[in-house]
């Protein structure tokens, strides 16, 4: 029996993980706590920790897990910016779920865009109050507008194709443009200058942190719509707020937020929100915030649980621990990458 400490458990996580766990002789210890320096010891006696986007997996936590005998960190997410994979190297192997439903995130980005453009969020509140006035609800056609897609991987590609279906012109920017994709790749400056809508679909790295900052916003069209379903720190939130206040930014749709870690995923109604910036954003009529729910579809939850369980099983039972979904800081550097040579990362 493989024992897994499952951090930051939510009610919607349990059914699918229990189902796949039972089928594979894996026992989950469901913990409400997030993983951090204070809670790492709860994993003592477990072979694996299963973590999500707001768990803290820094070098101190990794050392503590290692000292407590944990052999594998199984991320139940695609993004892994919260794990110090360099610190884990040589101590604890790391696996993730590279794709579970890119449609879930791309479709959520579209849902946010349509809601915002057609003021559905405001109309919904009005008609519930028997207010049938249309004043202030004028939107615009997406057809013929230009959308700038930053990051054309799995999610960005689906998002861009849906936009094409609406008759939008797609401008793309990616550090590694996809050959023969048919997308019009441009420099970032050109994307900023020419887009009516900008949607972020790149990972959070040192290079992409604050890719949307005051200089970027300065270059954008007046009235630009910005959508972020990737990671909060891709946007300098203060700069975004200033852009909205100065009317340069027409609307912002955010599923992620720089300081979301201690706020999102929890019911905070009835509490005073201490985050002034988030409170200000929420108060804006042209800002829509969802709390990191873009992944939350039945299909995605099922695929996340199935892939995570398969990752764990591969590590402990199959192919001498080789797992296609293992990550290390060398991944992607072909000359160093052992996965290319069909070996474990270390
Ligand atoms: P992916 O790895 O398929 O695509 C990422 C793309 O970004 C790649 O084409 C890559 O070349 C590009 N990229 C890398 N560095 C870049 C840079 N410096 N500038 C521009 N482009 C760069 O990843 P996928 O599956 O499409 O996911 C994208 C992001 O979506 C994830 O990194 C994650 O942060 C976020 N996400 C959010 C979820 C949510 O619930 N809100 C759920 C799942 C993912």
mmCIF file of C-alpha atoms and ligand atoms in Angstrom:
data_model
loop_
_atom_site.group_PDB
_atom_site.id
_atom_site.type_symbol
_atom_site.label_atom_id
_atom_site.label_comp_id
_atom_site.label_asym_id
_atom_site.label_seq_id
_atom_site.Cartn_x
_atom_site.Cartn_y
_atom_site.Cartn_z
ATOM 1 C CA UNK A 1 0.000 0.000 0.000
ATOM 2 C CA UNK A 2 1.459 3.377 -1.065
ATOM 3 C CA UNK A 3 0.644 6.155 1.424
ATOM 4 C CA UNK A 4 0.027 9.671 0.146
ATOM 5 C CA UNK A 5 -0.334 12.844 2.236
ATOM 6 C CA UNK A 6 -2.832 14.899 0.243
ATOM 7 C CA UNK A 7 -2.490 18.596 1.160
ATOM 8 C CA UNK A 8 -5.032 21.398 0.741
ATOM 9 C CA UNK A 9 -7.921 18.967 0.254
ATOM 10 C CA UNK A 10 -11.226 20.317 -1.014
ATOM 11 C CA UNK A 11 -14.501 18.355 -1.070
ATOM 12 C CA UNK A 12 -14.448 18.197 -4.876
ATOM 13 C CA UNK A 13 -11.000 16.490 -4.877
ATOM 14 C CA UNK A 14 -11.942 13.455 -2.836
ATOM 15 C CA UNK A 15 -14.365 11.328 -4.912
ATOM 16 C CA UNK A 16 -12.117 10.949 -7.963
ATOM 17 C CA UNK A 17 -8.912 10.409 -5.945
ATOM 18 C CA UNK A 18 -10.611 7.842 -3.677
ATOM 19 C CA UNK A 19 -11.924 6.037 -6.764
ATOM 20 C CA UNK A 20 -8.550 5.749 -8.550
ATOM 21 C CA UNK A 21 -6.667 5.214 -5.285
ATOM 22 C CA UNK A 22 -8.746 2.158 -4.322
ATOM 23 C CA UNK A 23 -8.208 0.644 -7.770
ATOM 24 C CA UNK A 24 -4.424 0.980 -7.389
ATOM 25 C CA UNK A 25 -3.734 0.167 -3.754
ATOM 26 C CA UNK A 26 -2.961 3.786 -2.915
ATOM 27 C CA UNK A 27 -4.150 5.243 0.394
ATOM 28 C CA UNK A 28 -4.754 8.978 0.595
ATOM 29 C CA UNK A 29 -4.457 10.838 3.889
ATOM 30 C CA UNK A 30 -6.617 13.879 3.129
ATOM 31 C CA UNK A 31 -5.365 16.989 4.955
ATOM 32 C CA UNK A 32 -7.061 20.369 5.010
ATOM 33 C CA UNK A 33 -3.768 22.151 5.657
ATOM 34 C CA UNK A 34 -1.670 23.608 2.874
ATOM 35 C CA UNK A 35 1.876 22.308 2.664
ATOM 36 C CA UNK A 36 4.438 24.708 4.142
ATOM 37 C CA UNK A 37 7.281 24.751 6.691
ATOM 38 C CA UNK A 38 4.811 24.237 9.559
ATOM 39 C CA UNK A 39 2.856 21.357 8.044
ATOM 40 C CA UNK A 40 5.537 19.328 6.235
ATOM 41 C CA UNK A 41 5.903 17.020 9.250
ATOM 42 C CA UNK A 42 2.304 15.815 8.745
ATOM 43 C CA UNK A 43 3.681 13.763 5.858
ATOM 44 C CA UNK A 44 5.802 11.612 8.190
ATOM 45 C CA UNK A 45 5.126 7.957 7.408
ATOM 46 C CA UNK A 46 3.910 8.753 3.887
ATOM 47 C CA UNK A 47 5.758 7.863 0.680
ATOM 48 C CA UNK A 48 4.284 10.702 -1.358
ATOM 49 C CA UNK A 49 2.923 14.212 -0.910
ATOM 50 C CA UNK A 50 0.218 15.311 -3.314
ATOM 51 C CA UNK A 51 0.126 19.114 -3.676
ATOM 52 C CA UNK A 52 -1.754 21.839 -5.517
ATOM 53 C CA UNK A 53 -0.968 25.326 -6.782
ATOM 54 C CA UNK A 54 -0.921 27.210 -3.483
ATOM 55 C CA UNK A 55 1.101 24.726 -1.479
ATOM 56 C CA UNK A 56 4.597 26.001 -0.703
ATOM 57 C CA UNK A 57 7.287 23.559 -1.776
ATOM 58 C CA UNK A 58 10.487 25.540 -1.184
ATOM 59 C CA UNK A 59 13.900 24.179 -0.221
ATOM 60 C CA UNK A 60 13.110 24.130 3.533
ATOM 61 C CA UNK A 61 9.904 22.175 2.953
ATOM 62 C CA UNK A 62 11.682 19.806 0.570
ATOM 63 C CA UNK A 63 14.422 19.136 3.147
ATOM 64 C CA UNK A 64 11.792 18.441 5.815
ATOM 65 C CA UNK A 65 9.879 16.057 3.522
ATOM 66 C CA UNK A 66 13.144 14.318 2.618
ATOM 67 C CA UNK A 67 14.085 13.945 6.296
ATOM 68 C CA UNK A 68 10.641 12.456 6.924
ATOM 69 C CA UNK A 69 11.143 9.794 4.246
ATOM 70 C CA UNK A 70 8.971 11.229 1.453
ATOM 71 C CA UNK A 71 10.164 10.020 -1.945
ATOM 72 C CA UNK A 72 7.840 11.701 -4.395
ATOM 73 C CA UNK A 73 6.113 15.080 -4.778
ATOM 74 C CA UNK A 74 3.044 14.553 -6.965
ATOM 75 C CA UNK A 75 1.621 17.831 -8.217
ATOM 76 C CA UNK A 76 -2.032 17.613 -9.143
ATOM 77 C CA UNK A 77 -1.582 20.616 -11.429
ATOM 78 C CA UNK A 78 0.191 21.451 -14.665
ATOM 79 C CA UNK A 79 1.996 24.577 -13.418
ATOM 80 C CA UNK A 80 4.854 23.928 -10.976
ATOM 81 C CA UNK A 81 6.188 27.412 -10.204
ATOM 82 C CA UNK A 82 5.459 26.770 -6.490
ATOM 83 C CA UNK A 83 8.004 23.914 -6.355
ATOM 84 C CA UNK A 84 11.739 24.566 -6.114
ATOM 85 C CA UNK A 85 12.619 21.816 -8.563
ATOM 86 C CA UNK A 86 16.321 22.624 -8.305
ATOM 87 C CA UNK A 87 16.220 22.066 -4.532
ATOM 88 C CA UNK A 88 14.319 18.809 -5.039
ATOM 89 C CA UNK A 89 16.881 17.474 -7.508
ATOM 90 C CA UNK A 90 18.821 14.569 -6.054
ATOM 91 C CA UNK A 91 16.464 14.284 -3.069
ATOM 92 C CA UNK A 92 12.817 13.895 -4.031
ATOM 93 C CA UNK A 93 11.407 13.194 -7.465
ATOM 94 C CA UNK A 94 8.685 15.519 -8.758
ATOM 95 C CA UNK A 95 5.818 14.589 -11.090
ATOM 96 C CA UNK A 96 2.987 16.725 -12.446
ATOM 97 C CA UNK A 97 -0.121 16.456 -14.624
ATOM 98 C CA UNK A 98 0.963 18.141 -17.864
ATOM 99 C CA UNK A 99 -2.517 18.164 -19.376
ATOM 100 C CA UNK A 100 -5.880 17.248 -17.917
ATOM 101 C CA UNK A 101 -8.273 19.318 -19.911
ATOM 102 C CA UNK A 102 -6.823 22.315 -21.700
ATOM 103 C CA UNK A 103 -10.411 22.848 -22.902
ATOM 104 C CA UNK A 104 -11.542 23.582 -19.335
ATOM 105 C CA UNK A 105 -9.154 26.539 -19.009
ATOM 106 C CA UNK A 106 -9.523 27.836 -22.570
ATOM 107 C CA UNK A 107 -13.328 27.687 -22.343
ATOM 108 C CA UNK A 108 -13.266 29.482 -18.978
ATOM 109 C CA UNK A 109 -11.171 32.252 -20.511
ATOM 110 C CA UNK A 110 -13.777 32.547 -23.260
ATOM 111 C CA UNK A 111 -16.588 32.536 -20.668
ATOM 112 C CA UNK A 112 -14.896 35.443 -18.875
ATOM 113 C CA UNK A 113 -14.377 37.306 -22.132
ATOM 114 C CA UNK A 114 -17.986 36.952 -23.298
ATOM 115 C CA UNK A 115 -19.355 37.793 -19.848
ATOM 116 C CA UNK A 116 -17.264 40.924 -19.715
ATOM 117 C CA UNK A 117 -17.789 42.090 -23.303
ATOM 118 C CA UNK A 118 -21.585 41.677 -23.110
ATOM 119 C CA UNK A 119 -21.839 42.805 -19.432
ATOM 120 C CA UNK A 120 -23.614 39.554 -18.509
ATOM 121 C CA UNK A 121 -22.456 39.825 -14.873
ATOM 122 C CA UNK A 122 -24.191 43.167 -14.548
ATOM 123 C CA UNK A 123 -27.316 42.088 -16.441
ATOM 124 C CA UNK A 124 -27.647 39.002 -14.226
ATOM 125 C CA UNK A 125 -27.660 41.113 -11.082
ATOM 126 C CA UNK A 126 -30.095 43.615 -12.563
ATOM 127 C CA UNK A 127 -32.781 41.185 -13.689
ATOM 128 C CA UNK A 128 -32.644 39.376 -10.331
ATOM 129 C CA UNK A 129 -33.685 42.740 -8.890
ATOM 130 C CA UNK A 130 -36.393 43.192 -11.583
ATOM 131 C CA UNK A 131 -34.324 45.960 -13.103
ATOM 132 C CA UNK A 132 -34.797 45.563 -16.856
ATOM 133 C CA UNK A 133 -32.941 48.717 -17.906
ATOM 134 C CA UNK A 134 -30.258 48.341 -20.591
ATOM 135 C CA UNK A 135 -28.385 51.528 -19.766
ATOM 136 C CA UNK A 136 -24.665 50.912 -19.392
ATOM 137 C CA UNK A 137 -24.812 47.403 -20.846
ATOM 138 C CA UNK A 138 -23.582 48.206 -24.362
ATOM 139 C CA UNK A 139 -20.965 45.707 -25.465
ATOM 140 C CA UNK A 140 -19.092 45.212 -28.729
ATOM 141 C CA UNK A 141 -18.822 42.525 -31.403
ATOM 142 C CA UNK A 142 -15.856 40.217 -31.069
ATOM 143 C CA UNK A 143 -16.091 39.516 -34.793
ATOM 144 C CA UNK A 144 -13.405 41.501 -36.594
ATOM 145 C CA UNK A 145 -11.536 42.424 -33.395
ATOM 146 C CA UNK A 146 -7.917 41.448 -32.745
ATOM 147 C CA UNK A 147 -6.968 39.119 -29.916
ATOM 148 C CA UNK A 148 -3.356 38.784 -28.758
ATOM 149 C CA UNK A 149 -2.552 35.358 -27.325
ATOM 150 C CA UNK A 150 0.605 35.157 -25.200
ATOM 151 C CA UNK A 151 1.680 31.510 -25.006
ATOM 152 C CA UNK A 152 0.405 29.175 -27.697
ATOM 153 C CA UNK A 153 0.788 25.851 -25.902
ATOM 154 C CA UNK A 154 -2.080 23.484 -25.221
ATOM 155 C CA UNK A 155 -4.451 26.032 -23.655
ATOM 156 C CA UNK A 156 -3.446 29.067 -25.714
ATOM 157 C CA UNK A 157 -3.860 27.134 -28.944
ATOM 158 C CA UNK A 158 -7.433 26.063 -28.080
ATOM 159 C CA UNK A 159 -8.298 29.573 -26.914
ATOM 160 C CA UNK A 160 -6.914 31.053 -30.148
ATOM 161 C CA UNK A 161 -8.866 28.595 -32.293
ATOM 162 C CA UNK A 162 -12.131 29.405 -30.507
ATOM 163 C CA UNK A 163 -11.410 33.103 -31.114
ATOM 164 C CA UNK A 164 -10.827 32.342 -34.798
ATOM 165 C CA UNK A 165 -14.262 30.706 -34.799
ATOM 166 C CA UNK A 166 -15.717 34.035 -33.648
ATOM 167 C CA UNK A 167 -14.092 35.696 -36.674
ATOM 168 C CA UNK A 168 -11.393 37.425 -34.623
ATOM 169 C CA UNK A 169 -7.902 38.158 -35.967
ATOM 170 C CA UNK A 170 -5.381 36.287 -33.843
ATOM 171 C CA UNK A 171 -1.913 37.667 -33.061
ATOM 172 C CA UNK A 172 0.331 35.245 -31.217
ATOM 173 C CA UNK A 173 3.460 35.561 -29.142
ATOM 174 C CA UNK A 174 5.426 32.595 -27.822
ATOM 175 C CA UNK A 175 9.067 32.121 -26.878
ATOM 176 C CA UNK A 176 8.925 28.951 -28.941
ATOM 177 C CA UNK A 177 6.490 29.591 -31.812
ATOM 178 C CA UNK A 178 4.711 26.502 -33.090
ATOM 179 C CA UNK A 179 5.780 25.799 -36.687
ATOM 180 C CA UNK A 180 3.023 25.456 -39.309
ATOM 181 C CA UNK A 181 0.335 26.416 -36.767
ATOM 182 C CA UNK A 182 -1.094 29.007 -39.112
ATOM 183 C CA UNK A 183 -0.892 31.634 -36.338
ATOM 184 C CA UNK A 184 0.456 35.073 -37.019
ATOM 185 C CA UNK A 185 3.400 35.289 -34.585
ATOM 186 C CA UNK A 186 4.511 38.829 -33.801
ATOM 187 C CA UNK A 187 6.853 40.525 -31.324
ATOM 188 C CA UNK A 188 5.390 41.281 -27.920
ATOM 189 C CA UNK A 189 5.421 45.053 -28.559
ATOM 190 C CA UNK A 190 3.385 44.605 -31.708
ATOM 191 C CA UNK A 191 0.902 42.346 -29.903
ATOM 192 C CA UNK A 192 0.485 44.974 -27.160
ATOM 193 C CA UNK A 193 -0.014 47.793 -29.702
ATOM 194 C CA UNK A 194 -2.527 46.039 -31.934
ATOM 195 C CA UNK A 195 -4.740 43.866 -29.715
ATOM 196 C CA UNK A 196 -8.257 44.686 -28.552
ATOM 197 C CA UNK A 197 -8.153 41.678 -26.231
ATOM 198 C CA UNK A 198 -5.027 40.150 -24.665
ATOM 199 C CA UNK A 199 -5.113 36.704 -23.067
ATOM 200 C CA UNK A 200 -2.252 35.152 -21.088
ATOM 201 C CA UNK A 201 -1.479 31.452 -21.545
ATOM 202 C CA UNK A 202 2.256 31.196 -20.790
ATOM 203 C CA UNK A 203 3.760 29.701 -17.622
ATOM 204 C CA UNK A 204 5.049 31.856 -14.771
ATOM 205 C CA UNK A 205 8.842 31.987 -14.957
ATOM 206 C CA UNK A 206 11.484 34.592 -14.117
ATOM 207 C CA UNK A 207 11.110 35.801 -17.706
ATOM 208 C CA UNK A 208 7.323 36.079 -17.706
ATOM 209 C CA UNK A 209 6.822 37.551 -14.224
ATOM 210 C CA UNK A 210 5.028 40.908 -14.707
ATOM 211 C CA UNK A 211 4.987 40.450 -18.482
ATOM 212 C CA UNK A 212 2.042 42.830 -18.159
ATOM 213 C CA UNK A 213 3.529 45.839 -16.359
ATOM 214 C CA UNK A 214 3.120 49.607 -16.657
ATOM 215 C CA UNK A 215 5.396 49.829 -19.737
ATOM 216 C CA UNK A 216 3.412 47.092 -21.469
ATOM 217 C CA UNK A 217 0.095 48.742 -20.560
ATOM 218 C CA UNK A 218 1.422 52.064 -21.850
ATOM 219 C CA UNK A 219 1.808 50.507 -25.310
ATOM 220 C CA UNK A 220 -1.689 48.980 -25.417
ATOM 221 C CA UNK A 221 -4.779 50.264 -27.195
ATOM 222 C CA UNK A 222 -7.144 52.371 -25.107
ATOM 223 C CA UNK A 223 -9.969 50.147 -23.892
ATOM 224 C CA UNK A 224 -8.011 46.880 -24.143
ATOM 225 C CA UNK A 225 -9.504 43.809 -22.404
ATOM 226 C CA UNK A 226 -7.002 41.720 -20.439
ATOM 227 C CA UNK A 227 -7.678 38.096 -19.513
ATOM 228 C CA UNK A 228 -5.474 36.096 -17.161
ATOM 229 C CA UNK A 229 -6.215 32.428 -16.509
ATOM 230 C CA UNK A 230 -2.527 31.448 -16.147
ATOM 231 C CA UNK A 231 -0.768 32.737 -13.040
ATOM 232 C CA UNK A 232 -1.342 35.913 -11.047
ATOM 233 C CA UNK A 233 2.228 37.156 -11.127
ATOM 234 C CA UNK A 234 2.210 37.443 -14.905
ATOM 235 C CA UNK A 235 0.519 40.779 -14.184
ATOM 236 C CA UNK A 236 1.827 43.610 -12.019
ATOM 237 C CA UNK A 237 -1.488 44.122 -10.240
ATOM 238 C CA UNK A 238 -0.760 47.696 -9.138
ATOM 239 C CA UNK A 239 -0.042 48.614 -12.759
ATOM 240 C CA UNK A 240 -3.259 46.897 -13.833
ATOM 241 C CA UNK A 241 -5.246 48.813 -11.242
ATOM 242 C CA UNK A 242 -3.709 52.106 -12.398
ATOM 243 C CA UNK A 243 -4.509 51.201 -16.008
ATOM 244 C CA UNK A 244 -8.147 50.561 -15.094
ATOM 245 C CA UNK A 245 -8.397 53.773 -13.059
ATOM 246 C CA UNK A 246 -6.943 55.830 -15.918
ATOM 247 C CA UNK A 247 -9.496 54.166 -18.308
ATOM 248 C CA UNK A 248 -6.647 52.826 -20.457
ATOM 249 C CA UNK A 249 -7.764 49.277 -19.692
ATOM 250 C CA UNK A 250 -11.376 48.651 -20.675
ATOM 251 C CA UNK A 251 -11.830 45.484 -18.629
ATOM 252 C CA UNK A 252 -9.912 42.815 -16.759
ATOM 253 C CA UNK A 253 -10.945 39.189 -16.351
ATOM 254 C CA UNK A 254 -8.842 37.423 -13.760
ATOM 255 C CA UNK A 255 -9.003 33.801 -12.686
ATOM 256 C CA UNK A 256 -5.688 34.162 -10.891
ATOM 257 C CA UNK A 257 -4.198 36.869 -8.689
ATOM 258 C CA UNK A 258 -0.669 37.595 -7.474
ATOM 259 C CA UNK A 259 -1.567 37.343 -3.800
ATOM 260 C CA UNK A 260 -4.189 34.611 -4.143
ATOM 261 C CA UNK A 261 -2.441 31.992 -1.996
ATOM 262 C CA UNK A 262 -4.130 32.790 1.328
ATOM 263 C CA UNK A 263 -7.428 33.992 -0.147
ATOM 264 C CA UNK A 264 -8.609 31.936 -3.095
ATOM 265 C CA UNK A 265 -10.305 28.536 -2.734
ATOM 266 C CA UNK A 266 -11.743 29.485 0.700
ATOM 267 C CA UNK A 267 -15.098 30.914 1.803
ATOM 268 C CA UNK A 268 -14.166 34.366 3.111
ATOM 269 C CA UNK A 269 -17.703 35.760 3.164
ATOM 270 C CA UNK A 270 -18.379 37.424 6.493
ATOM 271 C CA UNK A 271 -14.701 38.311 6.919
ATOM 272 C CA UNK A 272 -13.046 41.680 6.355
ATOM 273 C CA UNK A 273 -10.810 41.386 3.293
ATOM 274 C CA UNK A 274 -7.389 42.721 4.238
ATOM 275 C CA UNK A 275 -6.126 42.889 0.673
ATOM 276 C CA UNK A 276 -6.837 46.469 -0.431
ATOM 277 C CA UNK A 277 -5.821 45.870 -4.037
ATOM 278 C CA UNK A 278 -8.087 42.857 -4.469
ATOM 279 C CA UNK A 279 -10.954 44.669 -2.727
ATOM 280 C CA UNK A 280 -10.519 47.631 -5.085
ATOM 281 C CA UNK A 281 -10.432 45.362 -8.132
ATOM 282 C CA UNK A 282 -13.570 43.517 -7.040
ATOM 283 C CA UNK A 283 -15.339 46.868 -6.607
ATOM 284 C CA UNK A 284 -14.772 47.802 -10.271
ATOM 285 C CA UNK A 285 -17.717 47.240 -12.633
ATOM 286 C CA UNK A 286 -15.375 46.233 -15.454
ATOM 287 C CA UNK A 287 -13.396 43.632 -13.507
ATOM 288 C CA UNK A 288 -14.482 40.016 -13.200
ATOM 289 C CA UNK A 289 -12.666 37.785 -10.768
ATOM 290 C CA UNK A 290 -13.076 34.039 -10.394
ATOM 291 C CA UNK A 291 -11.025 32.262 -7.780
ATOM 292 C CA UNK A 292 -8.761 29.984 -9.824
ATOM 293 C CA UNK A 293 -11.643 27.875 -11.069
ATOM 294 C CA UNK A 294 -10.724 27.632 -14.751
ATOM 295 C CA UNK A 295 -9.662 23.994 -14.340
ATOM 296 C CA UNK A 296 -12.820 22.992 -12.482
ATOM 297 C CA UNK A 297 -14.757 20.693 -14.785
ATOM 298 C CA UNK A 298 -15.761 17.089 -14.178
ATOM 299 C CA UNK A 299 -13.558 15.950 -17.038
ATOM 300 C CA UNK A 300 -10.549 17.782 -15.663
ATOM 301 C CA UNK A 301 -10.989 16.505 -12.085
ATOM 302 C CA UNK A 302 -11.260 12.949 -13.352
ATOM 303 C CA UNK A 303 -8.180 13.267 -15.566
ATOM 304 C CA UNK A 304 -6.183 14.933 -12.764
ATOM 305 C CA UNK A 305 -6.899 12.051 -10.370
ATOM 306 C CA UNK A 306 -6.260 9.346 -12.973
ATOM 307 C CA UNK A 307 -2.958 10.860 -14.149
ATOM 308 C CA UNK A 308 -1.725 11.588 -10.608
ATOM 309 C CA UNK A 309 -2.436 8.008 -9.533
ATOM 310 C CA UNK A 310 -0.708 6.685 -12.677
ATOM 311 C CA UNK A 311 2.291 8.943 -11.982
ATOM 312 C CA UNK A 312 2.570 7.567 -8.444
ATOM 313 C CA UNK A 313 2.165 3.977 -9.627
ATOM 314 C CA UNK A 314 4.786 4.429 -12.353
ATOM 315 C CA UNK A 315 7.251 5.759 -9.852
ATOM 316 C CA UNK A 316 6.841 2.901 -7.382
ATOM 317 C CA UNK A 317 6.083 -0.050 -9.612
ATOM 318 C CA UNK A 318 6.659 0.403 -13.347
ATOM 319 C CA UNK A 319 9.806 0.676 -15.466
ATOM 320 C CA UNK A 320 12.168 1.141 -12.523
ATOM 321 C CA UNK A 321 10.426 4.340 -11.594
ATOM 322 C CA UNK A 322 10.555 5.998 -14.995
ATOM 323 C CA UNK A 323 7.640 8.351 -15.336
ATOM 324 C CA UNK A 324 6.954 10.441 -18.434
ATOM 325 C CA UNK A 325 5.562 13.180 -16.225
ATOM 326 C CA UNK A 326 8.642 13.581 -14.044
ATOM 327 C CA UNK A 327 10.024 17.113 -13.867
ATOM 328 C CA UNK A 328 13.436 18.475 -13.057
ATOM 329 C CA UNK A 329 15.248 21.720 -13.694
ATOM 330 C CA UNK A 330 16.987 20.165 -16.707
ATOM 331 C CA UNK A 331 13.726 19.248 -18.475
ATOM 332 C CA UNK A 332 13.624 20.734 -21.924
ATOM 333 C CA UNK A 333 17.418 21.026 -22.145
ATOM 334 C CA UNK A 334 17.904 18.145 -24.547
ATOM 335 C CA UNK A 335 21.669 17.872 -24.108
ATOM 336 C CA UNK A 336 21.216 17.283 -20.369
ATOM 337 C CA UNK A 337 17.812 15.632 -20.281
ATOM 338 C CA UNK A 338 17.927 12.033 -19.101
ATOM 339 C CA UNK A 339 14.239 11.533 -19.914
ATOM 340 C CA UNK A 340 15.267 11.765 -23.565
ATOM 341 C CA UNK A 341 17.483 8.779 -22.815
ATOM 342 C CA UNK A 342 14.653 6.986 -20.980
ATOM 343 C CA UNK A 343 16.089 7.264 -17.488
ATOM 344 C CA UNK A 344 14.805 8.768 -14.259
ATOM 345 C CA UNK A 345 15.827 12.416 -13.850
ATOM 346 C CA UNK A 346 18.369 11.379 -11.193
HETATM 347 P P1 LIG B 1 1.907 24.611 -22.198
HETATM 348 O O1 LIG B 1 3.224 24.237 -21.622
HETATM 349 O O2 LIG B 1 1.228 23.666 -23.126
HETATM 350 O O3 LIG B 1 2.035 26.015 -22.964
HETATM 351 C C1 LIG B 1 2.752 27.112 -22.455
HETATM 352 C C2 LIG B 1 3.254 27.912 -23.635
HETATM 353 O O4 LIG B 1 3.918 29.056 -23.134
HETATM 354 C C3 LIG B 1 4.272 27.139 -24.498
HETATM 355 O O5 LIG B 1 3.934 27.219 -25.864
HETATM 356 C C4 LIG B 1 5.590 27.833 -24.200
HETATM 357 O O6 LIG B 1 6.478 27.826 -25.309
HETATM 358 C C5 LIG B 1 5.097 29.246 -23.891
HETATM 359 N N1 LIG B 1 6.103 30.015 -23.168
HETATM 360 C C6 LIG B 1 7.062 29.591 -22.307
HETATM 361 N N2 LIG B 1 7.820 30.614 -21.903
HETATM 362 C C7 LIG B 1 7.335 31.713 -22.532
HETATM 363 C C8 LIG B 1 7.713 33.080 -22.533
HETATM 364 N N3 LIG B 1 8.767 33.512 -21.815
HETATM 365 N N4 LIG B 1 6.991 33.934 -23.291
HETATM 366 C C9 LIG B 1 5.948 33.498 -24.034
HETATM 367 N N5 LIG B 1 5.550 32.213 -24.081
HETATM 368 C C10 LIG B 1 6.241 31.337 -23.335
HETATM 369 O O7 LIG B 1 0.985 24.944 -20.957
HETATM 370 P P2 LIG B 1 -0.602 24.981 -20.910
HETATM 371 O O8 LIG B 1 -1.110 23.638 -20.518
HETATM 372 O O9 LIG B 1 -1.127 25.627 -22.136
HETATM 373 O O10 LIG B 1 -0.838 25.927 -19.640
HETATM 374 C C11 LIG B 1 -0.502 27.301 -19.678
HETATM 375 C C12 LIG B 1 -0.595 27.850 -18.255
HETATM 376 O O11 LIG B 1 -1.951 27.825 -17.819
HETATM 377 C C13 LIG B 1 0.132 27.017 -17.178
HETATM 378 O O12 LIG B 1 1.507 27.368 -17.108
HETATM 379 C C14 LIG B 1 -0.595 27.376 -15.916
HETATM 380 O O13 LIG B 1 0.080 28.463 -15.307
HETATM 381 C C15 LIG B 1 -1.964 27.844 -16.407
HETATM 382 N N6 LIG B 1 -3.051 26.991 -15.920
HETATM 383 C C16 LIG B 1 -4.066 27.570 -15.214
HETATM 384 C C17 LIG B 1 -5.122 26.828 -14.753
HETATM 385 C C18 LIG B 1 -6.284 27.434 -14.010
HETATM 386 O O14 LIG B 1 -7.113 26.717 -13.440
HETATM 387 N N7 LIG B 1 -6.415 28.747 -14.002
HETATM 388 C C19 LIG B 1 -5.153 25.374 -14.954
HETATM 389 C C20 LIG B 1 -4.068 24.869 -15.774
HETATM 390 C C21 LIG B 1 -3.039 25.657 -16.211
#
